[in-house]
mmCIF file of C-alpha atoms and ligand atoms in Angstrom:
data_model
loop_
_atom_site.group_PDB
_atom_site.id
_atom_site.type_symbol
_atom_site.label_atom_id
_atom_site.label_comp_id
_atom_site.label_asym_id
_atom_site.label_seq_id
_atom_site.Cartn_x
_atom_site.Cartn_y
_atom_site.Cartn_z
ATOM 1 C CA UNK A 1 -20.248 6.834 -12.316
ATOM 2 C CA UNK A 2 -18.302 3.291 -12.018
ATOM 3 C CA UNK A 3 -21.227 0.445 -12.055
ATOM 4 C CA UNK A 4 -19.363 -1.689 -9.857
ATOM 5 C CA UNK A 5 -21.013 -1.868 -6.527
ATOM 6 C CA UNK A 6 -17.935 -1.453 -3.849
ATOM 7 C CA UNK A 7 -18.455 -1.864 -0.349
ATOM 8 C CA UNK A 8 -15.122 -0.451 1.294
ATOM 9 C CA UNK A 9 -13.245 2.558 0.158
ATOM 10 C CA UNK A 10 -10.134 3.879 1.289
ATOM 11 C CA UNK A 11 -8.864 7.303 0.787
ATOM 12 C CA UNK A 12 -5.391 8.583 1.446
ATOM 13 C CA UNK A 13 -3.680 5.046 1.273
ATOM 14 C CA UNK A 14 -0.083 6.499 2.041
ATOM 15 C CA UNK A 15 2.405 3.729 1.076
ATOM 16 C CA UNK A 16 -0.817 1.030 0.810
ATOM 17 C CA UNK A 17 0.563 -1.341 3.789
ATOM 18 C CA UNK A 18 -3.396 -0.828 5.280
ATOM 19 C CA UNK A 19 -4.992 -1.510 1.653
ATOM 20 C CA UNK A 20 -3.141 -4.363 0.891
ATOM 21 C CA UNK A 21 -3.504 -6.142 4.121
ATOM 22 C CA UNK A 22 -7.431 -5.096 3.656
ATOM 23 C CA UNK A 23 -7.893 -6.743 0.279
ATOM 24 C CA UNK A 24 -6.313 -9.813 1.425
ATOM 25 C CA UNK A 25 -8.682 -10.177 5.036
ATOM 26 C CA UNK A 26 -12.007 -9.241 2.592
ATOM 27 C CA UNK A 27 -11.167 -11.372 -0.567
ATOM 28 C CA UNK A 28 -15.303 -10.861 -1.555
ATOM 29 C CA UNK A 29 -15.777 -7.672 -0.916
ATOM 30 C CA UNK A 30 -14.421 -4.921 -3.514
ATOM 31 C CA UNK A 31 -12.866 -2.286 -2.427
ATOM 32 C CA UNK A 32 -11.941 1.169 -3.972
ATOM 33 C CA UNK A 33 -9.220 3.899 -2.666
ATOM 34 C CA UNK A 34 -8.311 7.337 -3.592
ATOM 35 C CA UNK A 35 -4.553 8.645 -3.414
ATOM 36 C CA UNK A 36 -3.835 12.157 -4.221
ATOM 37 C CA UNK A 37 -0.203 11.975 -4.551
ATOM 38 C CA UNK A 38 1.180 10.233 -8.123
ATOM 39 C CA UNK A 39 4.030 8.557 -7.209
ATOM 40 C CA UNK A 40 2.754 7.171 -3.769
ATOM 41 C CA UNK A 41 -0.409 5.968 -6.367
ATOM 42 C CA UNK A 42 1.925 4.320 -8.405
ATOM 43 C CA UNK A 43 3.610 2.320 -5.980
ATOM 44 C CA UNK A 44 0.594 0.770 -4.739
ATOM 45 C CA UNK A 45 -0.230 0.028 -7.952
ATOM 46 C CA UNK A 46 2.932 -1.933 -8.122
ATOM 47 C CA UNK A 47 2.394 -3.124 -5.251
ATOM 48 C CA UNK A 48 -1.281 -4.462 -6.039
ATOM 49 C CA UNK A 49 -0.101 -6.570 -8.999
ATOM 50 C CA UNK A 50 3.091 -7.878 -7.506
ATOM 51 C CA UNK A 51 0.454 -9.248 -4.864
ATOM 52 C CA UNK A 52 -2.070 -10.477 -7.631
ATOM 53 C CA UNK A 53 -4.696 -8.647 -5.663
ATOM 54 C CA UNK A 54 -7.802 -7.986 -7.772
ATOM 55 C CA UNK A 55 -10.577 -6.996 -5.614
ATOM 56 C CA UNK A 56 -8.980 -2.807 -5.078
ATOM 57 C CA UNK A 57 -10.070 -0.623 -7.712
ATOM 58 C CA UNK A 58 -7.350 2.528 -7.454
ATOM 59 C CA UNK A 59 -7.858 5.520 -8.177
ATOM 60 C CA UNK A 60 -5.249 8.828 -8.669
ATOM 61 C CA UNK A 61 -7.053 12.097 -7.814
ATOM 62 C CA UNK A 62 -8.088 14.385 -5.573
ATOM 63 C CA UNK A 63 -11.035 12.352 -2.776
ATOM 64 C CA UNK A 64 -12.814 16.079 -2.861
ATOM 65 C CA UNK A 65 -13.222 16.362 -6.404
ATOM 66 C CA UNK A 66 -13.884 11.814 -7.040
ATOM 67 C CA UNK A 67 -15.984 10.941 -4.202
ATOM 68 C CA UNK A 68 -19.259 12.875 -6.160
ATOM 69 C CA UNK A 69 -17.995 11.851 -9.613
ATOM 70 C CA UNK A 70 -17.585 8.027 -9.138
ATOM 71 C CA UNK A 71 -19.598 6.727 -6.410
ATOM 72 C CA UNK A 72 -22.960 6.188 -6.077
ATOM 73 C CA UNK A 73 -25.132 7.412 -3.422
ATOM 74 C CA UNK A 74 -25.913 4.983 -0.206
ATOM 75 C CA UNK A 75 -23.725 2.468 -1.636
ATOM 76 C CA UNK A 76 -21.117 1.732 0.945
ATOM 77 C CA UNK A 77 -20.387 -0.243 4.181
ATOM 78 C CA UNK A 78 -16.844 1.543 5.420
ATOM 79 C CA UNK A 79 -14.874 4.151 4.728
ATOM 80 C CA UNK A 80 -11.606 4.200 6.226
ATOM 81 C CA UNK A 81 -9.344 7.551 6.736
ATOM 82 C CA UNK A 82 -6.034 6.885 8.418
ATOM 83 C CA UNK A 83 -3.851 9.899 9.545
ATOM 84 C CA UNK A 84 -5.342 12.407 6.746
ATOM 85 C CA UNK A 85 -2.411 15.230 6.698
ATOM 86 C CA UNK A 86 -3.378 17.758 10.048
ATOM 87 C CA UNK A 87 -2.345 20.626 8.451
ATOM 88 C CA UNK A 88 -1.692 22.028 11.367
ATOM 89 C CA UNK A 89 -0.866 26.433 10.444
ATOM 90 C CA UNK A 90 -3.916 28.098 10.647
ATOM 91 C CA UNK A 91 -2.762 29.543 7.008
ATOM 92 C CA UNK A 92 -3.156 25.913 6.227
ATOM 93 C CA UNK A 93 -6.069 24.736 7.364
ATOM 94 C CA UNK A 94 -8.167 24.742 3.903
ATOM 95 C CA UNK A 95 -6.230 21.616 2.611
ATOM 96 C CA UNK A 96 -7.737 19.729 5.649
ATOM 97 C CA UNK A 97 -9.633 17.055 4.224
ATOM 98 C CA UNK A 98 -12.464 16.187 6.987
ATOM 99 C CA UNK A 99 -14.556 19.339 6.571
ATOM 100 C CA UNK A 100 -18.265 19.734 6.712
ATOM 101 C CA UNK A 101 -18.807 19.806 2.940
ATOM 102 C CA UNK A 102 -16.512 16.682 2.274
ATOM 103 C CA UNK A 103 -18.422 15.376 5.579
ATOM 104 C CA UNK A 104 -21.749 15.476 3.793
ATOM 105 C CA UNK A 105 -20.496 13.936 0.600
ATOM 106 C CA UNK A 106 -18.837 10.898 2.675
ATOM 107 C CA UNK A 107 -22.303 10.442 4.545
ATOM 108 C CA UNK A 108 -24.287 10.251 1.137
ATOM 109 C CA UNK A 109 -22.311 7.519 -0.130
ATOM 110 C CA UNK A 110 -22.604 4.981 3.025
ATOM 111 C CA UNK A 111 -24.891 2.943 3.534
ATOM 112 C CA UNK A 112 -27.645 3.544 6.487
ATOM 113 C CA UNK A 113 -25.593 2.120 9.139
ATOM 114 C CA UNK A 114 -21.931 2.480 7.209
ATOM 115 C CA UNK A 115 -19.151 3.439 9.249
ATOM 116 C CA UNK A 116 -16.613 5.812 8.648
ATOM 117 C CA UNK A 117 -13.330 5.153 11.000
ATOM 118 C CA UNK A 118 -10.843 8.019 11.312
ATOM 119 C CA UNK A 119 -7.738 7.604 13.453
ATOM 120 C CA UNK A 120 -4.919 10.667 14.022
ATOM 121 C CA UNK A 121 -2.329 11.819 15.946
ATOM 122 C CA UNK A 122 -3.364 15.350 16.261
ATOM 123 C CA UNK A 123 -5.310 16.527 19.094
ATOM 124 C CA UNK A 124 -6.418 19.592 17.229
ATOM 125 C CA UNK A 125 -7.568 18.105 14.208
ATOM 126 C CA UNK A 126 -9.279 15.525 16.260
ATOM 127 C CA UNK A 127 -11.317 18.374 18.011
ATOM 128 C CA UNK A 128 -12.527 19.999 14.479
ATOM 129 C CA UNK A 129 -13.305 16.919 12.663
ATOM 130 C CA UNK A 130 -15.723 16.248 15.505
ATOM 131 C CA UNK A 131 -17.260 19.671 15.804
ATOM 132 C CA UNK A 132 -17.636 19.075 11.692
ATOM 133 C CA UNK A 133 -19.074 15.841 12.182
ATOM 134 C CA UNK A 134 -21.890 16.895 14.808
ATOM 135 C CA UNK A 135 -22.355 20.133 12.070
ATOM 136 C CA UNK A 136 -23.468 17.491 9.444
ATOM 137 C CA UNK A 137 -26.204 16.220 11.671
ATOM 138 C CA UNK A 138 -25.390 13.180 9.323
ATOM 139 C CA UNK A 139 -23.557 10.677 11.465
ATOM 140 C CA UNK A 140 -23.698 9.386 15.140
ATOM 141 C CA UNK A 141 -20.448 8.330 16.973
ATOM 142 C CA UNK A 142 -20.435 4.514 17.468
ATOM 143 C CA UNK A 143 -17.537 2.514 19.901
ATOM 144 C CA UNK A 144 -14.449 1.898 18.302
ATOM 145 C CA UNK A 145 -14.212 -1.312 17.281
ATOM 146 C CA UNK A 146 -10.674 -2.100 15.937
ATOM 147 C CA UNK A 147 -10.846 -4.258 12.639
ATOM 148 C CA UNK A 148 -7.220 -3.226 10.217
ATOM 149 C CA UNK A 149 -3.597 -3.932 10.657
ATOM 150 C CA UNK A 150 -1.517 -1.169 11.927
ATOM 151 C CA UNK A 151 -0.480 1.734 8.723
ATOM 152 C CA UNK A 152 2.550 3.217 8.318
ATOM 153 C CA UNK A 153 2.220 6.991 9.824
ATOM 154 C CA UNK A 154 0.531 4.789 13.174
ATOM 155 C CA UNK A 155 4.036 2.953 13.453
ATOM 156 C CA UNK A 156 5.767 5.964 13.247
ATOM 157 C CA UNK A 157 3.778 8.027 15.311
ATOM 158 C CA UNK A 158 3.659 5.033 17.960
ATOM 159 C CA UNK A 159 7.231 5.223 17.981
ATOM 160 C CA UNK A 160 7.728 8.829 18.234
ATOM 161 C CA UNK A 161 5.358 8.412 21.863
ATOM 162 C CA UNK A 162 2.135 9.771 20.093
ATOM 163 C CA UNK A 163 -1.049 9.082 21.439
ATOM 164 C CA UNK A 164 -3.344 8.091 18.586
ATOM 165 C CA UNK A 165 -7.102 9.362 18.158
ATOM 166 C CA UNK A 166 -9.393 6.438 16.881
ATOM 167 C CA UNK A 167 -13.027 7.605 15.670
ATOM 168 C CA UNK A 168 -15.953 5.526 13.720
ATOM 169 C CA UNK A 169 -18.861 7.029 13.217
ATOM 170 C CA UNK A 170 -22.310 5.315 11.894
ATOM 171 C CA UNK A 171 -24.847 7.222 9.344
ATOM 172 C CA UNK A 172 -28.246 7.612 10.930
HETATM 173 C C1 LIG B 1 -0.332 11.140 6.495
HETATM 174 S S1 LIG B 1 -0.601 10.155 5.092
HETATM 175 C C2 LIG B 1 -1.377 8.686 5.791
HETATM 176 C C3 LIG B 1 -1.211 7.460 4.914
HETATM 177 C C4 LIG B 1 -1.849 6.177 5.428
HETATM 178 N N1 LIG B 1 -3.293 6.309 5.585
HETATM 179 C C5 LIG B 1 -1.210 5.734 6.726
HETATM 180 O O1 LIG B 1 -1.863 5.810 7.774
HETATM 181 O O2 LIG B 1 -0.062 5.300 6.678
HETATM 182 C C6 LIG B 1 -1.986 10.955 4.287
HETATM 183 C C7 LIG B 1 -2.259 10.410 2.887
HETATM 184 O O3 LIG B 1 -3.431 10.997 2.361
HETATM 185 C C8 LIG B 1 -3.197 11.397 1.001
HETATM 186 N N2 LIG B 1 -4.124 12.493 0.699
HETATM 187 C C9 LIG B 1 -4.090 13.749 1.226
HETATM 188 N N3 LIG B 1 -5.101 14.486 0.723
HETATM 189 C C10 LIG B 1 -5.791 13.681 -0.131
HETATM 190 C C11 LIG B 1 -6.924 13.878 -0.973
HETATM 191 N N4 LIG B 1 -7.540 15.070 -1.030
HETATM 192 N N5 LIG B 1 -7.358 12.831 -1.739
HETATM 193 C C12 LIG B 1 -6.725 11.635 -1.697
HETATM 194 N N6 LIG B 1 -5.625 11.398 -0.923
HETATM 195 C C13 LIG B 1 -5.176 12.391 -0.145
HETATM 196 C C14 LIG B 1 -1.730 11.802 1.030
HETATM 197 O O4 LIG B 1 -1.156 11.849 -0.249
HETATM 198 C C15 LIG B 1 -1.130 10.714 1.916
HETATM 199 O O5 LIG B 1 -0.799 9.564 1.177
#
């Protein structure tokens, strides 16, 4: 368990445009994000110290298998998930991140009152992550309030014509 008491985490960070613009508008507030892929890890990381940002605490791993192991239990005020991967084949649809187990975990670590703020492009994926989230009995849908620069995949979807699916949901 890391002692350090972190109020935001990220997880899935992509290319870190989100993260970096995050540390910079909460300069006292530490934040912590998971990225699953190495070389997409070690560009932020680059991309951290070029800035001289010191509040994000990065970690390279899997969210499923970290979240337990490193933080502690009603300790944060937001969790952000951007565009987690749809996996959208049926034969595929284990990877998916949001489900009710993972669900549970993410509620145990917020705060009473933490958000969690999803936002994809996939219809489907939309629809399960909310039938998940009611399963958990854990959160309660609050409105959207938009607070974070635009990420990468939301450029590209928003050029492609996508609608985009924005979500944040407060533990009860
Ligand atoms: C579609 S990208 C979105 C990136 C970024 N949030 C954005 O909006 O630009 C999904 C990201 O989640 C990461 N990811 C997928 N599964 C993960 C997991 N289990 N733990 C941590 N990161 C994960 C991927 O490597 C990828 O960087």
């Amino acid at each position: 368990m890391i002692d350090t008491p972190f109020q935001i985490l990220e997880i899935g960070p992509g290319n870190g445009d989100f993260l970096l613009s995050l540390a910079a508008q909460n300069p006292n507030k530490k934040i912590a994000a998971i990225e699953v892929r190495k070389k997409r890890f070690q560009k932020i990381l680059k991309r951290l110290e070029k800035a001289g940002i010191q509040n994000v605490f990065l970690l390279w791993g899997n969210a499923k298998t970290m979240v337990p192991r490193f933080f502690k239990e009603d300790s944060l005020e937001k969790i952000y998930i951007l565009f987690p991967d749809p996996w959208p084949k049926r034969r595929h649809a284990f990877h998916r991140l949001l489900d009710i187990a993972f669900l549970t975990l993410l509620a145990g670590i917020l705060k009473k009152r933490g958000e969690l703020i999803l936002a994809t492009d996939s219809k489907d994926y939309a629809a399960w992550i909310q039938k998940n989230v009611e399963a958990t009995a854990s959160f309660k849908e609050v409105s959207f309030e938009r607070d974070f620069s635009e990420t990468f995949f939301e450029k590209v979807w928003k050029k492609e014509g996508k609608p985009i699916l924005y979500f944040s949901y407060e533990r009860v």
